[in-house]
PDB file of C-alpha atoms in Angstrom:
ATOM      1  CA  MET A   1      11.222  16.892  12.273  1.00 34.00           C
ATOM      2  CA  ALA A   2       8.198  16.240  14.486  1.00 37.00           C
ATOM      3  CA  THR A   3       5.572  18.910  15.013  1.00 37.00           C
ATOM      4  CA  ARG A   4       2.122  18.922  16.555  1.00 38.00           C
ATOM      5  CA  ALA A   5       0.809  18.364  13.038  1.00 51.00           C
ATOM      6  CA  GLY A   6       2.940  15.246  12.661  1.00 90.00           C
ATOM      7  CA  ILE A   7       6.041  14.350  10.663  1.00 95.00           C
ATOM      8  CA  THR A   8       6.857  16.957   8.026  1.00 96.00           C
ATOM      9  CA  SER A   9       9.367  17.021   5.192  1.00 97.00           C
ATOM     10  CA  PRO A  10      10.601  19.651   2.741  1.00 97.00           C
ATOM     11  CA  PHE A  11       8.794  17.783  -0.039  1.00 98.00           C
ATOM     12  CA  THR A  12       5.322  18.383  -1.484  1.00 97.00           C
ATOM     13  CA  SER A  13       2.738  16.933  -3.849  1.00 95.00           C
ATOM     14  CA  ARG A  14       4.912  18.110  -6.751  1.00 96.00           C
ATOM     15  CA  SER A  15       8.076  16.349  -5.566  1.00 97.00           C
ATOM     16  CA  THR A  16       9.264  13.285  -7.455  1.00 98.00           C
ATOM     17  CA  ALA A  17      10.822  10.049  -6.258  1.00 98.00           C
ATOM     18  CA  ALA A  18      14.169  11.335  -7.563  1.00 97.00           C
ATOM     19  CA  ASP A  19      13.793  14.524  -5.505  1.00 98.00           C
ATOM     20  CA  VAL A  20      13.066  12.580  -2.334  1.00 98.00           C
ATOM     21  CA  ILE A  21      15.948  10.126  -2.654  1.00 98.00           C
ATOM     22  CA  ALA A  22      18.591  12.607  -3.794  1.00 98.00           C
ATOM     23  CA  GLY A  23      21.742  12.246  -1.693  1.00 97.00           C
ATOM     24  CA  ILE A  24      20.663   8.957  -0.082  1.00 98.00           C
ATOM     25  CA  ASP A  25      23.010   5.978  -0.517  1.00 98.00           C
ATOM     26  CA  LEU A  26      21.376   2.543  -0.364  1.00 98.00           C
ATOM     27  CA  THR A  27      24.463   0.534  -1.248  1.00 98.00           C
ATOM     28  CA  GLY A  28      24.279  -2.822   0.511  1.00 97.00           C
ATOM     29  CA  ARG A  29      20.529  -2.551   1.129  1.00 98.00           C
ATOM     30  CA  ARG A  30      18.019  -5.016  -0.271  1.00 98.00           C
ATOM     31  CA  ALA A  31      14.476  -4.081  -1.261  1.00 98.00           C
ATOM     32  CA  VAL A  32      11.326  -5.777  -2.525  1.00 98.00           C
ATOM     33  CA  VAL A  33       8.636  -3.843  -4.391  1.00 98.00           C
ATOM     34  CA  THR A  34       5.370  -5.636  -5.188  1.00 98.00           C
ATOM     35  CA  GLY A  35       3.518  -4.735  -8.350  1.00 97.00           C
ATOM     36  CA  ALA A  36       6.714  -3.250  -9.752  1.00 97.00           C
ATOM     37  CA  ALA A  37       5.982  -3.993 -13.412  1.00 95.00           C
ATOM     38  CA  SER A  38       3.684  -1.010 -13.898  1.00 94.00           C
ATOM     39  CA  GLY A  39       2.613   2.364 -12.540  1.00 93.00           C
ATOM     40  CA  ILE A  40       4.231   3.878  -9.483  1.00 96.00           C
ATOM     41  CA  GLY A  41       5.806   0.539  -8.604  1.00 97.00           C
ATOM     42  CA  VAL A  42       8.194   0.942 -11.532  1.00 97.00           C
ATOM     43  CA  GLU A  43       9.293   4.396 -10.409  1.00 97.00           C
ATOM     44  CA  THR A  44       9.607   3.287  -6.787  1.00 98.00           C
ATOM     45  CA  ALA A  45      11.888   0.441  -7.849  1.00 98.00           C
ATOM     46  CA  ARG A  46      13.822   2.717 -10.190  1.00 98.00           C
ATOM     47  CA  ALA A  47      14.536   5.240  -7.437  1.00 98.00           C
ATOM     48  CA  LEU A  48      15.706   2.544  -5.023  1.00 98.00           C
ATOM     49  CA  ALA A  49      17.934   0.905  -7.639  1.00 98.00           C
ATOM     50  CA  GLY A  50      19.343   4.268  -8.680  1.00 98.00           C
ATOM     51  CA  ALA A  51      20.398   4.899  -5.077  1.00 98.00           C
ATOM     52  CA  GLY A  52      22.324   1.621  -4.985  1.00 98.00           C
ATOM     53  CA  ALA A  53      19.844  -0.858  -3.519  1.00 98.00           C
ATOM     54  CA  GLU A  54      19.498  -4.414  -4.738  1.00 98.00           C
ATOM     55  CA  VAL A  55      15.838  -4.474  -5.819  1.00 98.00           C
ATOM     56  CA  THR A  56      13.544  -7.436  -6.401  1.00 98.00           C
ATOM     57  CA  LEU A  57      10.495  -6.771  -8.552  1.00 98.00           C
ATOM     58  CA  ALA A  58       7.815  -9.052  -7.098  1.00 98.00           C
ATOM     59  CA  VAL A  59       5.278  -9.404  -9.904  1.00 98.00           C
ATOM     60  CA  ARG A  60       2.542 -11.658 -11.173  1.00 96.00           C
ATOM     61  CA  ASP A  61       3.544 -11.187 -14.834  1.00 96.00           C
ATOM     62  CA  THR A  62       7.249 -12.067 -14.936  1.00 98.00           C
ATOM     63  CA  ALA A  63       7.555 -11.217 -18.643  1.00 98.00           C
ATOM     64  CA  ALA A  64       6.434  -7.670 -17.879  1.00 97.00           C
ATOM     65  CA  GLY A  65       8.741  -7.722 -14.874  1.00 98.00           C
ATOM     66  CA  ASP A  66      11.698  -8.701 -17.071  1.00 98.00           C
ATOM     67  CA  ARG A  67      10.971  -5.802 -19.435  1.00 98.00           C
ATOM     68  CA  THR A  68      10.777  -3.408 -16.489  1.00 98.00           C
ATOM     69  CA  ALA A  69      13.982  -4.738 -14.963  1.00 98.00           C
ATOM     70  CA  LYS A  70      15.792  -4.252 -18.270  1.00 98.00           C
ATOM     71  CA  ASP A  71      14.534  -0.662 -18.454  1.00 98.00           C
ATOM     72  CA  ILE A  72      15.568   0.096 -14.851  1.00 98.00           C
ATOM     73  CA  ARG A  73      19.032  -1.366 -15.430  1.00 98.00           C
ATOM     74  CA  ALA A  74      19.416   0.788 -18.542  1.00 98.00           C
ATOM     75  CA  THR A  75      18.321   4.022 -16.847  1.00 98.00           C
ATOM     76  CA  THR A  76      20.156   3.559 -13.554  1.00 98.00           C
ATOM     77  CA  GLY A  77      23.207   1.541 -14.516  1.00 97.00           C
ATOM     78  CA  SER A  78      22.361  -0.891 -11.727  1.00 97.00           C
ATOM     79  CA  GLU A  79      22.826  -4.598 -12.255  1.00 96.00           C
ATOM     80  CA  GLY A  80      21.180  -5.351  -8.919  1.00 97.00           C
ATOM     81  CA  VAL A  81      17.637  -5.648 -10.259  1.00 98.00           C
ATOM     82  CA  ARG A  82      15.939  -9.039 -10.292  1.00 98.00           C
ATOM     83  CA  VAL A  83      12.461 -10.382 -10.925  1.00 98.00           C
ATOM     84  CA  ALA A  84      10.504 -12.913  -8.859  1.00 98.00           C
ATOM     85  CA  ALA A  85       7.035 -14.354  -9.347  1.00 98.00           C
ATOM     86  CA  LEU A  86       4.388 -13.345  -6.812  1.00 98.00           C
ATOM     87  CA  ASP A  87       0.621 -13.749  -7.062  1.00 98.00           C
ATOM     88  CA  LEU A  88      -0.841 -12.102  -3.974  1.00 98.00           C
ATOM     89  CA  THR A  89      -4.182 -13.886  -4.374  1.00 97.00           C
ATOM     90  CA  ASP A  90      -2.494 -17.307  -4.167  1.00 97.00           C
ATOM     91  CA  PRO A  91      -1.169 -18.252  -0.705  1.00 97.00           C
ATOM     92  CA  ALA A  92       1.040 -20.933  -2.273  1.00 97.00           C
ATOM     93  CA  SER A  93       2.718 -18.326  -4.471  1.00 98.00           C
ATOM     94  CA  VAL A  94       3.338 -16.094  -1.467  1.00 98.00           C
ATOM     95  CA  ARG A  95       4.791 -19.000   0.516  1.00 98.00           C
ATOM     96  CA  ALA A  96       7.076 -19.903  -2.383  1.00 98.00           C
ATOM     97  CA  PHE A  97       8.351 -16.316  -2.561  1.00 98.00           C
ATOM     98  CA  THR A  98       9.079 -16.071   1.154  1.00 98.00           C
ATOM     99  CA  ALA A  99      10.651 -19.544   1.274  1.00 98.00           C
ATOM    100  CA  ALA A 100      13.020 -18.591  -1.550  1.00 98.00           C
ATOM    101  CA  TRP A 101      14.180 -15.409   0.183  1.00 98.00           C
ATOM    102  CA  HIS A 102      17.520 -15.693   1.975  1.00 97.00           C
ATOM    103  CA  GLY A 103      19.338 -13.074   4.001  1.00 98.00           C
ATOM    104  CA  PRO A 104      18.203  -9.696   5.313  1.00 98.00           C
ATOM    105  CA  LEU A 105      15.531  -7.486   3.776  1.00 98.00           C
ATOM    106  CA  HIS A 106      15.862  -3.775   4.480  1.00 98.00           C
ATOM    107  CA  ILE A 107      12.896  -2.326   2.558  1.00 98.00           C
ATOM    108  CA  LEU A 108       9.542  -3.896   1.670  1.00 99.00           C
ATOM    109  CA  VAL A 109       7.160  -1.761  -0.379  1.00 98.00           C
ATOM    110  CA  ASN A 110       3.693  -3.332  -0.505  1.00 98.00           C
ATOM    111  CA  ASN A 111       2.653  -1.467  -3.623  1.00 97.00           C
ATOM    112  CA  ALA A 112       0.585  -3.867  -5.735  1.00 96.00           C
ATOM    113  CA  GLY A 113      -3.157  -3.437  -5.753  1.00 95.00           C
ATOM    114  CA  VAL A 114      -6.476  -3.629  -7.507  1.00 93.00           C
ATOM    115  CA  MET A 115      -9.168  -0.922  -7.454  1.00 91.00           C
ATOM    116  CA  ALA A 116     -12.945  -1.058  -7.902  1.00 86.00           C
ATOM    117  CA  ALA A 117     -12.799  -4.542  -9.382  1.00 90.00           C
ATOM    118  CA  PRO A 118     -15.953  -6.429 -10.414  1.00 91.00           C
ATOM    119  CA  GLU A 119     -17.256  -8.819  -7.779  1.00 95.00           C
ATOM    120  CA  SER A 120     -14.920 -11.783  -7.623  1.00 95.00           C
ATOM    121  CA  ARG A 121     -13.615 -14.225  -5.047  1.00 96.00           C
ATOM    122  CA  THR A 122     -10.525 -16.352  -4.680  1.00 97.00           C
ATOM    123  CA  PRO A 123     -10.825 -20.145  -4.409  1.00 96.00           C
ATOM    124  CA  GLN A 124     -10.836 -19.654  -0.621  1.00 96.00           C
ATOM    125  CA  GLY A 125     -13.940 -17.442  -0.914  1.00 96.00           C
ATOM    126  CA  TRP A 126     -12.099 -14.207  -0.141  1.00 98.00           C
ATOM    127  CA  GLU A 127     -13.311 -11.017  -1.806  1.00 98.00           C
ATOM    128  CA  LEU A 128     -10.723 -10.173  -4.473  1.00 96.00           C
ATOM    129  CA  GLN A 129      -9.754  -6.660  -3.378  1.00 97.00           C
ATOM    130  CA  PHE A 130      -9.389  -7.641   0.274  1.00 98.00           C
ATOM    131  CA  ALA A 131      -7.400 -10.715  -0.768  1.00 98.00           C
ATOM    132  CA  THR A 132      -5.069  -8.811  -3.087  1.00 97.00           C
ATOM    133  CA  ASN A 133      -4.604  -5.517  -1.304  1.00 97.00           C
ATOM    134  CA  HIS A 134      -4.493  -6.805   2.252  1.00 98.00           C
ATOM    135  CA  LEU A 135      -4.319 -10.564   2.814  1.00 98.00           C
ATOM    136  CA  GLY A 136      -1.634 -11.222   0.214  1.00 98.00           C
ATOM    137  CA  HIS A 137       0.556  -8.452   1.563  1.00 98.00           C
ATOM    138  CA  PHE A 138      -0.112  -9.570   5.138  1.00 98.00           C
ATOM    139  CA  ALA A 139       1.060 -13.101   4.288  1.00 98.00           C
ATOM    140  CA  LEU A 140       4.082 -11.744   2.422  1.00 98.00           C
ATOM    141  CA  THR A 141       5.201  -9.382   5.170  1.00 98.00           C
ATOM    142  CA  THR A 142       4.719 -11.804   8.048  1.00 98.00           C
ATOM    143  CA  GLY A 143       6.449 -14.489   5.986  1.00 98.00           C
ATOM    144  CA  LEU A 144       9.445 -12.159   5.603  1.00 98.00           C
ATOM    145  CA  HIS A 145       9.499 -11.147   9.269  1.00 98.00           C
ATOM    146  CA  GLU A 146      12.778 -12.915  10.032  1.00 98.00           C
ATOM    147  CA  ALA A 147      14.456 -11.296   7.021  1.00 98.00           C
ATOM    148  CA  LEU A 148      13.180  -7.865   8.075  1.00 98.00           C
ATOM    149  CA  THR A 149      14.394  -8.415  11.634  1.00 98.00           C
ATOM    150  CA  ALA A 150      17.809  -9.512  10.366  1.00 98.00           C
ATOM    151  CA  ALA A 151      18.213  -6.235   8.493  1.00 98.00           C
ATOM    152  CA  GLY A 152      18.222  -4.134  11.666  1.00 96.00           C
ATOM    153  CA  GLY A 153      16.086  -1.046  11.077  1.00 97.00           C
ATOM    154  CA  ALA A 154      13.957  -2.452   8.243  1.00 98.00           C
ATOM    155  CA  ARG A 155      11.081  -0.437   6.814  1.00 98.00           C
ATOM    156  CA  VAL A 156       7.715  -1.686   5.590  1.00 98.00           C
ATOM    157  CA  VAL A 157       5.762   0.662   3.324  1.00 98.00           C
ATOM    158  CA  SER A 158       2.038   0.048   2.821  1.00 98.00           C
ATOM    159  CA  VAL A 159       0.456   1.802  -0.162  1.00 98.00           C
ATOM    160  CA  SER A 160      -3.069   2.746   0.869  1.00 98.00           C
ATOM    161  CA  SER A 161      -5.419   5.374  -0.599  1.00 96.00           C
ATOM    162  CA  SER A 162      -7.795   8.159   0.329  1.00 95.00           C
ATOM    163  CA  GLY A 163     -10.360   5.546  -0.683  1.00 94.00           C
ATOM    164  CA  HIS A 164      -9.961   4.223   2.864  1.00 97.00           C
ATOM    165  CA  LEU A 165     -12.289   7.057   3.871  1.00 96.00           C
ATOM    166  CA  PHE A 166     -15.160   5.211   2.176  1.00 95.00           C
ATOM    167  CA  SER A 167     -15.241   2.276   4.587  1.00 96.00           C
ATOM    168  CA  PRO A 168     -13.822   0.822   7.792  1.00 98.00           C
ATOM    169  CA  VAL A 169     -12.996  -2.865   7.920  1.00 98.00           C
ATOM    170  CA  VAL A 170     -16.385  -4.550   8.292  1.00 98.00           C
ATOM    171  CA  PHE A 171     -15.405  -7.558  10.374  1.00 98.00           C
ATOM    172  CA  ASP A 172     -18.900  -9.051  10.308  1.00 97.00           C
ATOM    173  CA  ASP A 173     -18.906  -9.217   6.487  1.00 97.00           C
ATOM    174  CA  LEU A 174     -15.373  -8.994   5.134  1.00 97.00           C
ATOM    175  CA  HIS A 175     -16.202 -10.731   1.867  1.00 97.00           C
ATOM    176  CA  PHE A 176     -19.608  -9.220   1.021  1.00 97.00           C
ATOM    177  CA  THR A 177     -21.567 -12.407   1.575  1.00 96.00           C
ATOM    178  CA  GLU A 178     -24.280 -10.673   3.623  1.00 96.00           C
ATOM    179  CA  ARG A 179     -24.550  -7.303   1.848  1.00 95.00           C
ATOM    180  CA  PRO A 180     -24.707  -6.258  -1.806  1.00 96.00           C
ATOM    181  CA  TYR A 181     -21.271  -5.972  -3.355  1.00 96.00           C
ATOM    182  CA  ASP A 182     -20.058  -2.416  -3.842  1.00 94.00           C
ATOM    183  CA  PRO A 183     -16.662  -2.100  -5.582  1.00 94.00           C
ATOM    184  CA  TRP A 184     -15.826   1.158  -3.776  1.00 94.00           C
ATOM    185  CA  LEU A 185     -16.759  -0.064  -0.318  1.00 95.00           C
ATOM    186  CA  ALA A 186     -14.692  -3.188  -0.970  1.00 96.00           C
ATOM    187  CA  TYR A 187     -11.775  -1.058  -2.122  1.00 96.00           C
ATOM    188  CA  GLY A 188     -12.163   1.283   0.828  1.00 96.00           C
ATOM    189  CA  GLN A 189     -12.197  -1.606   3.293  1.00 98.00           C
ATOM    190  CA  SER A 190      -9.016  -3.057   1.787  1.00 98.00           C
ATOM    191  CA  LYS A 191      -7.249   0.313   1.905  1.00 98.00           C
ATOM    192  CA  THR A 192      -8.261   0.831   5.538  1.00 98.00           C
ATOM    193  CA  ALA A 193      -6.767  -2.604   6.165  1.00 98.00           C
ATOM    194  CA  ASN A 194      -3.472  -1.373   4.681  1.00 98.00           C
ATOM    195  CA  VAL A 195      -3.294   1.402   7.272  1.00 98.00           C
ATOM    196  CA  LEU A 196      -4.371  -0.817  10.167  1.00 98.00           C
ATOM    197  CA  PHE A 197      -1.694  -3.314   9.178  1.00 98.00           C
ATOM    198  CA  ALA A 198       0.981  -0.612   9.463  1.00 98.00           C
ATOM    199  CA  VAL A 199      -0.379   0.387  12.869  1.00 98.00           C
ATOM    200  CA  GLU A 200      -0.241  -3.148  14.255  1.00 98.00           C
ATOM    201  CA  ALA A 201       3.012  -4.181  12.559  1.00 98.00           C
ATOM    202  CA  GLY A 202       4.651  -1.087  14.003  1.00 96.00           C
ATOM    203  CA  ARG A 203       3.433  -2.033  17.474  1.00 97.00           C
ATOM    204  CA  ARG A 204       4.253  -5.743  17.311  1.00 98.00           C
ATOM    205  CA  TRP A 205       7.644  -5.416  15.676  1.00 98.00           C
ATOM    206  CA  ALA A 206       9.072  -2.307  17.327  1.00 97.00           C
ATOM    207  CA  ALA A 207      11.476  -4.413  19.383  1.00 97.00           C
ATOM    208  CA  ASP A 208      12.735  -5.963  16.142  1.00 98.00           C
ATOM    209  CA  GLY A 209      13.701  -2.555  14.804  1.00 98.00           C
ATOM    210  CA  ILE A 210      11.030  -2.741  12.078  1.00 98.00           C
ATOM    211  CA  THR A 211       8.935   0.306  11.269  1.00 98.00           C
ATOM    212  CA  ALA A 212       5.788   0.297   9.132  1.00 98.00           C
ATOM    213  CA  ASN A 213       3.903   3.241   7.658  1.00 98.00           C
ATOM    214  CA  ALA A 214       1.094   3.724   5.168  1.00 98.00           C
ATOM    215  CA  LEU A 215       0.493   6.323   2.490  1.00 98.00           C
ATOM    216  CA  MET A 216      -1.795   7.804  -0.105  1.00 97.00           C
ATOM    217  CA  PRO A 217       0.222   8.231  -3.331  1.00 96.00           C
ATOM    218  CA  GLY A 218      -2.221  10.679  -4.923  1.00 89.00           C
ATOM    219  CA  GLY A 219      -4.263  10.480  -8.087  1.00 86.00           C
ATOM    220  CA  ILE A 220      -2.184   8.961 -10.877  1.00 81.00           C
ATOM    221  CA  GLN A 221      -3.446   7.750 -14.230  1.00 74.00           C
ATOM    222  CA  THR A 222      -2.172   4.170 -14.354  1.00 64.00           C
ATOM    223  CA  ASN A 223      -3.640   0.762 -15.121  1.00 62.00           C
ATOM    224  CA  LEU A 224      -4.937   0.698 -11.537  1.00 61.00           C
ATOM    225  CA  GLY A 225      -7.905   2.520 -13.054  1.00 56.00           C
ATOM    226  CA  ARG A 226      -8.612  -0.151 -15.669  1.00 66.00           C
ATOM    227  CA  TYR A 227     -12.081  -0.828 -14.259  1.00 62.00           C
ATOM    228  CA  MET A 228     -13.100   2.840 -14.263  1.00 66.00           C
ATOM    229  CA  ASP A 229     -15.983   2.810 -16.721  1.00 73.00           C
ATOM    230  CA  ASP A 230     -18.827   5.340 -16.614  1.00 75.00           C
ATOM    231  CA  ALA A 231     -20.857   3.258 -14.151  1.00 77.00           C
ATOM    232  CA  ARG A 232     -17.973   2.945 -11.689  1.00 75.00           C
ATOM    233  CA  MET A 233     -17.092   6.601 -12.021  1.00 76.00           C
ATOM    234  CA  GLY A 234     -20.706   7.478 -11.287  1.00 81.00           C
ATOM    235  CA  LEU A 235     -20.709   5.267  -8.202  1.00 79.00           C
ATOM    236  CA  PHE A 236     -17.415   6.808  -7.102  1.00 79.00           C
ATOM    237  CA  MET A 237     -18.932  10.281  -7.340  1.00 81.00           C
ATOM    238  CA  THR A 238     -21.915   9.123  -5.286  1.00 80.00           C
ATOM    239  CA  HIS A 239     -19.596   7.934  -2.505  1.00 76.00           C
ATOM    240  CA  LEU A 240     -17.498  11.087  -2.742  1.00 78.00           C
ATOM    241  CA  ARG A 241     -20.563  13.336  -2.392  1.00 83.00           C
ATOM    242  CA  ALA A 242     -21.701  11.312   0.623  1.00 82.00           C
ATOM    243  CA  LEU A 243     -18.244  11.678   2.175  1.00 80.00           C
ATOM    244  CA  LEU A 244     -18.068  15.419   1.596  1.00 83.00           C
ATOM    245  CA  GLY A 245     -21.591  16.118   2.788  1.00 87.00           C
ATOM    246  CA  GLU A 246     -24.545  17.957   1.320  1.00 78.00           C
ATOM    247  CA  GLY A 247     -23.672  21.282  -0.279  1.00 78.00           C
ATOM    248  CA  THR A 248     -19.888  20.833  -0.211  1.00 84.00           C
ATOM    249  CA  PRO A 249     -18.420  21.582  -3.650  1.00 84.00           C
ATOM    250  CA  LEU A 250     -16.577  18.723  -5.295  1.00 78.00           C
ATOM    251  CA  PRO A 251     -12.790  19.122  -5.281  1.00 78.00           C
ATOM    252  CA  GLU A 252     -10.982  19.664  -8.552  1.00 76.00           C
ATOM    253  CA  MET A 253      -9.557  16.460  -9.995  1.00 74.00           C
ATOM    254  CA  SER A 254      -5.790  16.779 -10.346  1.00 80.00           C
ATOM    255  CA  PHE A 255      -3.337  14.068 -11.292  1.00 88.00           C
ATOM    256  CA  LYS A 256       0.293  13.441 -10.494  1.00 93.00           C
ATOM    257  CA  SER A 257       2.892  11.962 -12.800  1.00 94.00           C
ATOM    258  CA  VAL A 258       4.029   8.447 -11.912  1.00 95.00           C
ATOM    259  CA  GLU A 259       7.326   9.929 -10.726  1.00 96.00           C
ATOM    260  CA  GLN A 260       5.425  12.211  -8.340  1.00 97.00           C
ATOM    261  CA  GLY A 261       3.102   9.382  -7.317  1.00 96.00           C
ATOM    262  CA  ALA A 262       6.064   7.274  -6.191  1.00 97.00           C
ATOM    263  CA  ALA A 263       7.574  10.066  -4.074  1.00 98.00           C
ATOM    264  CA  THR A 264       5.766   9.369  -0.798  1.00 98.00           C
ATOM    265  CA  SER A 265       6.520   5.637  -1.017  1.00 98.00           C
ATOM    266  CA  VAL A 266      10.201   6.401  -1.544  1.00 98.00           C
ATOM    267  CA  LEU A 267      10.191   8.926   1.304  1.00 98.00           C
ATOM    268  CA  LEU A 268       8.834   6.334   3.743  1.00 98.00           C
ATOM    269  CA  ALA A 269      11.272   3.716   2.465  1.00 98.00           C
ATOM    270  CA  THR A 270      14.446   5.787   2.646  1.00 98.00           C
ATOM    271  CA  SER A 271      14.309   9.200   4.316  1.00 98.00           C
ATOM    272  CA  PRO A 272      16.264   9.764   7.554  1.00 97.00           C
ATOM    273  CA  LEU A 273      13.286  11.870   8.650  1.00 96.00           C
ATOM    274  CA  LEU A 274      11.395   8.597   9.144  1.00 97.00           C
ATOM    275  CA  ASP A 275      13.971   6.878  11.361  1.00 97.00           C
ATOM    276  CA  GLY A 276      12.046   5.235  14.187  1.00 96.00           C
ATOM    277  CA  VAL A 277       8.685   6.519  12.934  1.00 97.00           C
ATOM    278  CA  SER A 278       5.956   3.874  12.694  1.00 97.00           C
ATOM    279  CA  GLY A 279       2.221   3.298  12.431  1.00 97.00           C
ATOM    280  CA  ARG A 280       1.426   6.527  10.605  1.00 97.00           C
ATOM    281  CA  TYR A 281      -0.297   7.608   7.395  1.00 98.00           C
ATOM    282  CA  PHE A 282       1.212  10.049   4.911  1.00 98.00           C
ATOM    283  CA  GLU A 283       0.072  11.965   1.841  1.00 97.00           C
ATOM    284  CA  ASP A 284       2.025  14.352  -0.388  1.00 97.00           C
ATOM    285  CA  CYS A 285       5.279  13.479   1.420  1.00 98.00           C
ATOM    286  CA  ASN A 286       4.031  14.600   4.851  1.00 97.00           C
ATOM    287  CA  GLU A 287       2.118  12.947   7.661  1.00 98.00           C
ATOM    288  CA  ALA A 288      -1.576  13.434   7.079  1.00 97.00           C
ATOM    289  CA  PRO A 289      -3.793  15.078   9.691  1.00 96.00           C
ATOM    290  CA  LEU A 290      -6.983  13.435  10.860  1.00 96.00           C
ATOM    291  CA  HIS A 291      -9.750  13.550   8.293  1.00 95.00           C
ATOM    292  CA  GLN A 292     -12.060  16.530   8.643  1.00 93.00           C
ATOM    293  CA  PRO A 293     -15.733  16.449   7.550  1.00 91.00           C
ATOM    294  CA  GLY A 294     -16.274  18.061   4.181  1.00 90.00           C
ATOM    295  CA  THR A 295     -12.889  16.953   2.828  1.00 91.00           C
ATOM    296  CA  ASN A 296     -11.492  13.932   1.009  1.00 90.00           C
ATOM    297  CA  THR A 297      -8.037  14.089   2.565  1.00 93.00           C
ATOM    298  CA  GLY A 298      -6.465  13.072   5.853  1.00 96.00           C
ATOM    299  CA  VAL A 299      -6.622   9.797   7.706  1.00 97.00           C
ATOM    300  CA  ALA A 300      -9.868   8.391   9.072  1.00 97.00           C
ATOM    301  CA  PRO A 301      -9.927   7.604  12.800  1.00 97.00           C
ATOM    302  CA  HIS A 302     -11.227   4.130  11.906  1.00 97.00           C
ATOM    303  CA  ALA A 303      -7.892   3.429  10.162  1.00 98.00           C
ATOM    304  CA  LEU A 304      -5.841   4.177  13.282  1.00 98.00           C
ATOM    305  CA  GLU A 305      -7.823   2.328  15.966  1.00 97.00           C
ATOM    306  CA  PRO A 306      -5.441   0.038  17.900  1.00 97.00           C
ATOM    307  CA  GLU A 307      -8.252  -2.404  18.724  1.00 98.00           C
ATOM    308  CA  ALA A 308      -9.277  -2.724  15.071  1.00 98.00           C
ATOM    309  CA  ALA A 309      -5.628  -3.118  14.043  1.00 98.00           C
ATOM    310  CA  GLU A 310      -5.085  -5.955  16.511  1.00 98.00           C
ATOM    311  CA  ARG A 311      -8.345  -7.648  15.535  1.00 98.00           C
ATOM    312  CA  LEU A 312      -7.494  -7.434  11.824  1.00 98.00           C
ATOM    313  CA  TRP A 313      -4.136  -9.082  12.470  1.00 98.00           C
ATOM    314  CA  GLN A 314      -5.777 -11.938  14.345  1.00 98.00           C
ATOM    315  CA  VAL A 315      -8.499 -12.407  11.714  1.00 98.00           C
ATOM    316  CA  SER A 316      -5.903 -12.358   8.935  1.00 98.00           C
ATOM    317  CA  GLU A 317      -3.853 -15.055  10.671  1.00 98.00           C
ATOM    318  CA  GLN A 318      -6.977 -17.190  11.052  1.00 98.00           C
ATOM    319  CA  LEU A 319      -7.945 -16.812   7.398  1.00 98.00           C
ATOM    320  CA  LEU A 320      -4.457 -17.764   6.227  1.00 97.00           C
ATOM    321  CA  ASP A 321      -4.018 -20.641   8.673  1.00 92.00           C
TER     322      ASP A 321
END
């Protein structure tokens, strides 16, 4: 139901993917989940498969993907779980994945990501987090556009983060060639890009029946945090204090289970409440309000700007050309 506060659901931060998808039948639907060999990607794929969808685990490590697929088949009874190689930092790998896809695609969950990585660039010179979290998913989704259109009512789900509050997309220095590298500003920029992509995809592809939304899954202890040493945690706290403002007490750190962390992704991918809804940002299974000073929740205005969304799309096409 729509309210002045946005799209709401009966689900909360404590809801699990199984709670959200209960009673939903995805028989005959086809889904792709990137980064589905670990973390919330596994539970997202498991929920979709358990509801009857044919699910492709798009993963860089296919051996890990095979182990995950075997586990999902065992726990859901579904034989419709397959594994396909996808390296989001390699345009050739993305092209191979999209070229091999045949038939409609009803659900695409752009879940894979890297957080606070050391400074690194792809062979093209792209900053690693921007390349992985945004450009790879941009190339994948646009490459699957015909398949999404063929599905009639397809949904694209873009896993972002509250880290988007740390930085807009800095178009004049996307790859940190002019400014000192900061792993959290790079992460924040890439997560803002995830939201802007949903905004522009929703606008461009509305006539194709495709909707796109972004989300913050919540704090979950997964291998996404593999770079979180003391130095990076200290830098994170510095950015968080700057975001909250002088004198604002730090929020308590609370973590979700992976099953809870996957809930908002599954909601956006499957819930009838999201029929026709596009270009929005959700957290804890509800549409997020605009970010308010002194908080670390909500969606930043810089992540919803139509002009920035259109510019990012154009820049992304140019980089991948």
